[in-house]
Amino acid sequence: MKQITIDPITRLEGHGKIEIFLNDKGEVANTYFVIPELRGFEQFCVGRPAEEMPRITNRICGVCPEAHHMAATKALDALY
């Protein structure tokens, strides 16, 4: 099985890499998005009202808060 690693990846707050595994035919068999830092935002959000997510998630990243805010807002809109 062939492995392709993209390390480091950009447009990401912190460090990260992508590992792609190809089967014998050259097709993607599996991929991994690896981020070594645990920030804990997922656990912080558990049990909170869904309406709070746009205000909370835009603080995940100092580089792209608008993207996190819009993603949370769209998810909330789709929920209701």
Tab-separated table of N, CA and C in Angstrom:
chain	number	residue	atom	x	y	z
A	1	MET	N	0.852	-1.172	0.000
A	1	MET	CA	0.000	0.000	0.000
A	1	MET	C	0.900	1.239	0.000
A	2	LYS	N	0.638	2.133	-0.921
A	2	LYS	CA	1.428	3.361	-1.030
A	2	LYS	C	0.856	4.434	-0.101
A	3	GLN	N	1.734	5.240	0.462
A	3	GLN	CA	1.322	6.304	1.371
A	3	GLN	C	1.851	7.637	0.867
A	4	ILE	N	0.970	8.632	0.860
A	4	ILE	CA	1.337	10.007	0.515
A	4	ILE	C	1.097	10.849	1.763
A	5	THR	N	2.093	11.621	2.164
A	5	THR	CA	1.962	12.476	3.341
A	5	THR	C	2.177	13.924	2.936
A	6	ILE	N	1.240	14.773	3.325
A	6	ILE	CA	1.359	16.214	3.110
A	6	ILE	C	1.581	16.829	4.489
A	7	ASP	N	2.799	17.277	4.723
A	7	ASP	CA	3.163	17.776	6.042
A	7	ASP	C	4.228	18.857	5.894
A	8	PRO	N	4.007	20.036	6.347
A	8	PRO	CA	2.823	20.513	7.044
A	8	PRO	C	1.764	20.989	6.056
A	9	ILE	N	0.531	21.057	6.558
A	9	ILE	CA	-0.518	21.671	5.752
A	9	ILE	C	-0.664	23.115	6.210
A	10	THR	N	-1.086	23.964	5.301
A	10	THR	CA	-1.250	25.381	5.622
A	10	THR	C	-2.723	25.706	5.789
A	11	ARG	N	-3.009	26.938	6.089
A	11	ARG	CA	-4.369	27.415	6.341
A	11	ARG	C	-4.990	26.706	7.541
A	12	LEU	N	-4.161	26.510	8.555
A	12	LEU	CA	-4.583	25.807	9.743
A	12	LEU	C	-3.921	26.461	10.943
A	13	GLU	N	-4.692	26.704	11.974
A	13	GLU	CA	-4.137	27.238	13.214
A	13	GLU	C	-3.442	26.097	13.944
A	14	GLY	N	-2.151	26.148	14.065
A	14	GLY	CA	-1.392	25.071	14.685
A	14	GLY	C	-0.724	24.204	13.640
A	15	HIS	N	-0.465	22.969	14.003
A	15	HIS	CA	0.228	22.037	13.116
A	15	HIS	C	-0.749	20.972	12.648
A	16	GLY	N	-0.463	20.411	11.488
A	16	GLY	CA	-1.299	19.333	10.991
A	16	GLY	C	-0.701	18.705	9.755
A	17	LYS	N	-1.188	17.508	9.445
A	17	LYS	CA	-0.755	16.830	8.230
A	17	LYS	C	-1.893	15.959	7.722
A	18	ILE	N	-1.782	15.581	6.463
A	18	ILE	CA	-2.741	14.686	5.831
A	18	ILE	C	-1.971	13.463	5.355
A	19	GLU	N	-2.476	12.287	5.685
A	19	GLU	CA	-1.891	11.042	5.214
A	19	GLU	C	-2.909	10.357	4.312
A	20	ILE	N	-2.489	10.008	3.109
A	20	ILE	CA	-3.360	9.365	2.128
A	20	ILE	C	-2.771	7.998	1.811
A	21	PHE	N	-3.581	6.968	1.898
A	21	PHE	CA	-3.150	5.607	1.598
A	21	PHE	C	-3.842	5.139	0.327
A	22	LEU	N	-3.039	4.661	-0.619
A	22	LEU	CA	-3.548	4.180	-1.900
A	22	LEU	C	-3.448	2.661	-1.951
A	23	ASN	N	-4.467	2.026	-2.564
A	23	ASN	CA	-4.400	0.576	-2.738
A	23	ASN	C	-3.531	0.244	-3.947
A	24	ASP	N	-3.467	-1.023	-4.315
A	24	ASP	CA	-2.610	-1.464	-5.414
A	24	ASP	C	-3.030	-0.897	-6.767
A	25	LYS	N	-4.298	-0.489	-6.885
A	25	LYS	CA	-4.788	0.100	-8.134
A	25	LYS	C	-4.530	1.604	-8.196
A	26	GLY	N	-4.008	2.175	-7.121
A	26	GLY	CA	-3.759	3.610	-7.067
A	26	GLY	C	-4.955	4.419	-6.612
A	27	GLU	N	-5.993	3.739	-6.135
A	27	GLU	CA	-7.191	4.416	-5.635
A	27	GLU	C	-7.029	4.704	-4.145
A	28	VAL	N	-7.687	5.748	-3.690
A	28	VAL	CA	-7.607	6.114	-2.271
A	28	VAL	C	-8.303	5.039	-1.440
A	29	ALA	N	-7.553	4.439	-0.543
A	29	ALA	CA	-8.099	3.417	0.343
A	29	ALA	C	-8.500	4.017	1.689
A	30	ASN	N	-7.723	5.001	2.153
A	30	ASN	CA	-8.002	5.619	3.443
A	30	ASN	C	-7.253	6.941	3.536
A	31	THR	N	-7.781	7.856	4.327
A	31	THR	CA	-7.105	9.128	4.568
A	31	THR	C	-7.201	9.467	6.055
A	32	TYR	N	-6.207	10.192	6.525
A	32	TYR	CA	-6.191	10.659	7.907
A	32	TYR	C	-5.806	12.129	7.926
A	33	PHE	N	-6.563	12.904	8.687
A	33	PHE	CA	-6.268	14.312	8.928
A	33	PHE	C	-5.757	14.369	10.360
A	34	VAL	N	-4.479	14.627	10.534
A	34	VAL	CA	-3.829	14.512	11.833
A	34	VAL	C	-3.509	15.899	12.382
A	35	ILE	N	-4.044	16.187	13.568
A	35	ILE	CA	-3.732	17.423	14.280
A	35	ILE	C	-3.283	17.025	15.685
A	36	PRO	N	-2.016	17.247	16.016
A	36	PRO	CA	-1.505	16.761	17.302
A	36	PRO	C	-2.012	17.520	18.528
A	37	GLU	N	-2.422	18.759	18.371
A	37	GLU	CA	-2.870	19.528	19.529
A	37	GLU	C	-4.343	19.255	19.800
A	38	LEU	N	-4.674	19.052	21.052
A	38	LEU	CA	-6.062	18.906	21.449
A	38	LEU	C	-6.492	20.212	22.097
A	39	ARG	N	-7.431	20.881	21.470
A	39	ARG	CA	-7.904	22.149	22.022
A	39	ARG	C	-9.127	21.936	22.916
A	40	GLY	N	-9.904	20.905	22.651
A	40	GLY	CA	-11.025	20.575	23.515
A	40	GLY	C	-12.318	21.310	23.231
A	41	PHE	N	-12.425	21.984	22.101
A	41	PHE	CA	-13.657	22.713	21.816
A	41	PHE	C	-14.856	21.779	21.682
A	42	GLU	N	-14.637	20.569	21.187
A	42	GLU	CA	-15.744	19.633	21.040
A	42	GLU	C	-16.352	19.311	22.400
A	43	GLN	N	-15.505	19.021	23.370
A	43	GLN	CA	-15.994	18.698	24.705
A	43	GLN	C	-16.608	19.916	25.387
A	44	PHE	N	-16.056	21.074	25.122
A	44	PHE	CA	-16.576	22.304	25.711
A	44	PHE	C	-18.004	22.583	25.238
A	45	CYS	N	-18.326	22.150	24.019
A	45	CYS	CA	-19.630	22.433	23.419
A	45	CYS	C	-20.704	21.415	23.800
A	46	VAL	N	-20.310	20.254	24.300
A	46	VAL	CA	-21.275	19.212	24.645
A	46	VAL	C	-22.208	19.719	25.738
A	47	GLY	N	-23.505	19.578	25.495
A	47	GLY	CA	-24.508	19.985	26.473
A	47	GLY	C	-24.908	21.445	26.408
A	48	ARG	N	-24.234	22.228	25.572
A	48	ARG	CA	-24.580	23.649	25.445
A	48	ARG	C	-25.727	23.795	24.453
A	49	PRO	N	-26.546	24.823	24.580
A	49	PRO	CA	-27.607	25.056	23.595
A	49	PRO	C	-27.017	25.299	22.205
A	50	ALA	N	-27.669	24.750	21.203
A	50	ALA	CA	-27.187	24.886	19.823
A	50	ALA	C	-27.084	26.350	19.410
A	51	GLU	N	-27.942	27.188	19.953
A	51	GLU	CA	-27.941	28.602	19.589
A	51	GLU	C	-26.657	29.316	20.004
A	52	GLU	N	-25.914	28.763	20.954
A	52	GLU	CA	-24.663	29.377	21.407
A	52	GLU	C	-23.474	29.054	20.502
A	53	MET	N	-23.618	28.063	19.646
A	53	MET	CA	-22.470	27.589	18.863
A	53	MET	C	-21.835	28.649	17.960
A	54	PRO	N	-22.594	29.488	17.249
A	54	PRO	CA	-21.916	30.507	16.436
A	54	PRO	C	-21.035	31.451	17.260
A	55	ARG	N	-21.453	31.779	18.480
A	55	ARG	CA	-20.644	32.667	19.327
A	55	ARG	C	-19.435	31.952	19.911
A	56	ILE	N	-19.557	30.644	20.133
A	56	ILE	CA	-18.448	29.885	20.724
A	56	ILE	C	-17.436	29.480	19.662
A	57	THR	N	-17.916	28.937	18.557
A	57	THR	CA	-17.004	28.354	17.568
A	57	THR	C	-16.164	29.388	16.837
A	58	ASN	N	-16.587	30.636	16.786
A	58	ASN	CA	-15.749	31.623	16.100
A	58	ASN	C	-14.494	31.959	16.906
A	59	ARG	N	-14.379	31.422	18.100
A	59	ARG	CA	-13.170	31.630	18.902
A	59	ARG	C	-12.184	30.467	18.785
A	60	ILE	N	-12.505	29.489	17.945
A	60	ILE	CA	-11.614	28.343	17.739
A	60	ILE	C	-10.296	28.797	17.143
A	61	CYS	N	-10.364	29.722	16.201
A	61	CYS	CA	-9.180	30.084	15.426
A	61	CYS	C	-9.091	31.602	15.308
A	62	GLY	N	-7.921	32.133	15.565
A	62	GLY	CA	-7.728	33.568	15.431
A	62	GLY	C	-7.509	34.012	14.002
A	63	VAL	N	-7.223	33.061	13.115
A	63	VAL	CA	-6.959	33.388	11.721
A	63	VAL	C	-8.252	33.493	10.919
A	64	CYS	N	-9.205	32.601	11.195
A	64	CYS	CA	-10.415	32.554	10.361
A	64	CYS	C	-11.696	32.429	11.199
A	65	PRO	N	-11.951	33.360	12.109
A	65	PRO	CA	-13.162	33.243	12.924
A	65	PRO	C	-14.444	33.334	12.107
A	66	GLU	N	-14.405	34.073	11.002
A	66	GLU	CA	-15.608	34.215	10.177
A	66	GLU	C	-16.036	32.877	9.593
A	67	ALA	N	-15.078	32.071	9.166
A	67	ALA	CA	-15.402	30.770	8.572
A	67	ALA	C	-16.068	29.853	9.599
A	68	HIS	N	-15.560	29.842	10.821
A	68	HIS	CA	-16.155	29.005	11.861
A	68	HIS	C	-17.539	29.529	12.244
A	69	HIS	N	-17.681	30.842	12.301
A	69	HIS	CA	-18.975	31.435	12.627
A	69	HIS	C	-20.010	31.095	11.562
A	70	MET	N	-19.638	31.231	10.293
A	70	MET	CA	-20.578	30.941	9.203
A	70	MET	C	-20.938	29.456	9.155
A	71	ALA	N	-19.955	28.576	9.379
A	71	ALA	CA	-20.236	27.138	9.368
A	71	ALA	C	-21.207	26.767	10.488
A	72	ALA	N	-20.999	27.324	11.677
A	72	ALA	CA	-21.893	27.043	12.797
A	72	ALA	C	-23.276	27.630	12.553
A	73	THR	N	-23.335	28.808	11.964
A	73	THR	CA	-24.619	29.440	11.664
A	73	THR	C	-25.392	28.638	10.632
A	74	LYS	N	-24.709	28.170	9.589
A	74	LYS	CA	-25.376	27.351	8.566
A	74	LYS	C	-25.852	26.022	9.146
A	75	ALA	N	-25.055	25.411	10.014
A	75	ALA	CA	-25.468	24.160	10.649
A	75	ALA	C	-26.682	24.388	11.540
A	76	LEU	N	-26.684	25.489	12.278
A	76	LEU	CA	-27.816	25.829	13.131
A	76	LEU	C	-29.058	26.095	12.295
A	77	ASP	N	-28.897	26.790	11.180
A	77	ASP	CA	-30.009	27.069	10.275
A	77	ASP	C	-30.584	25.768	9.712
A	78	ALA	N	-29.720	24.830	9.355
A	78	ALA	CA	-30.181	23.546	8.815
A	78	ALA	C	-30.873	22.705	9.891
A	79	LEU	N	-30.470	22.912	11.144
A	79	LEU	CA	-31.061	22.165	12.249
A	79	LEU	C	-32.522	22.537	12.462
A	80	TYR	N	-32.810	23.828	12.342
A	80	TYR	CA	-34.174	24.293	12.556
A	80	TYR	C	-34.822	24.579	11.232
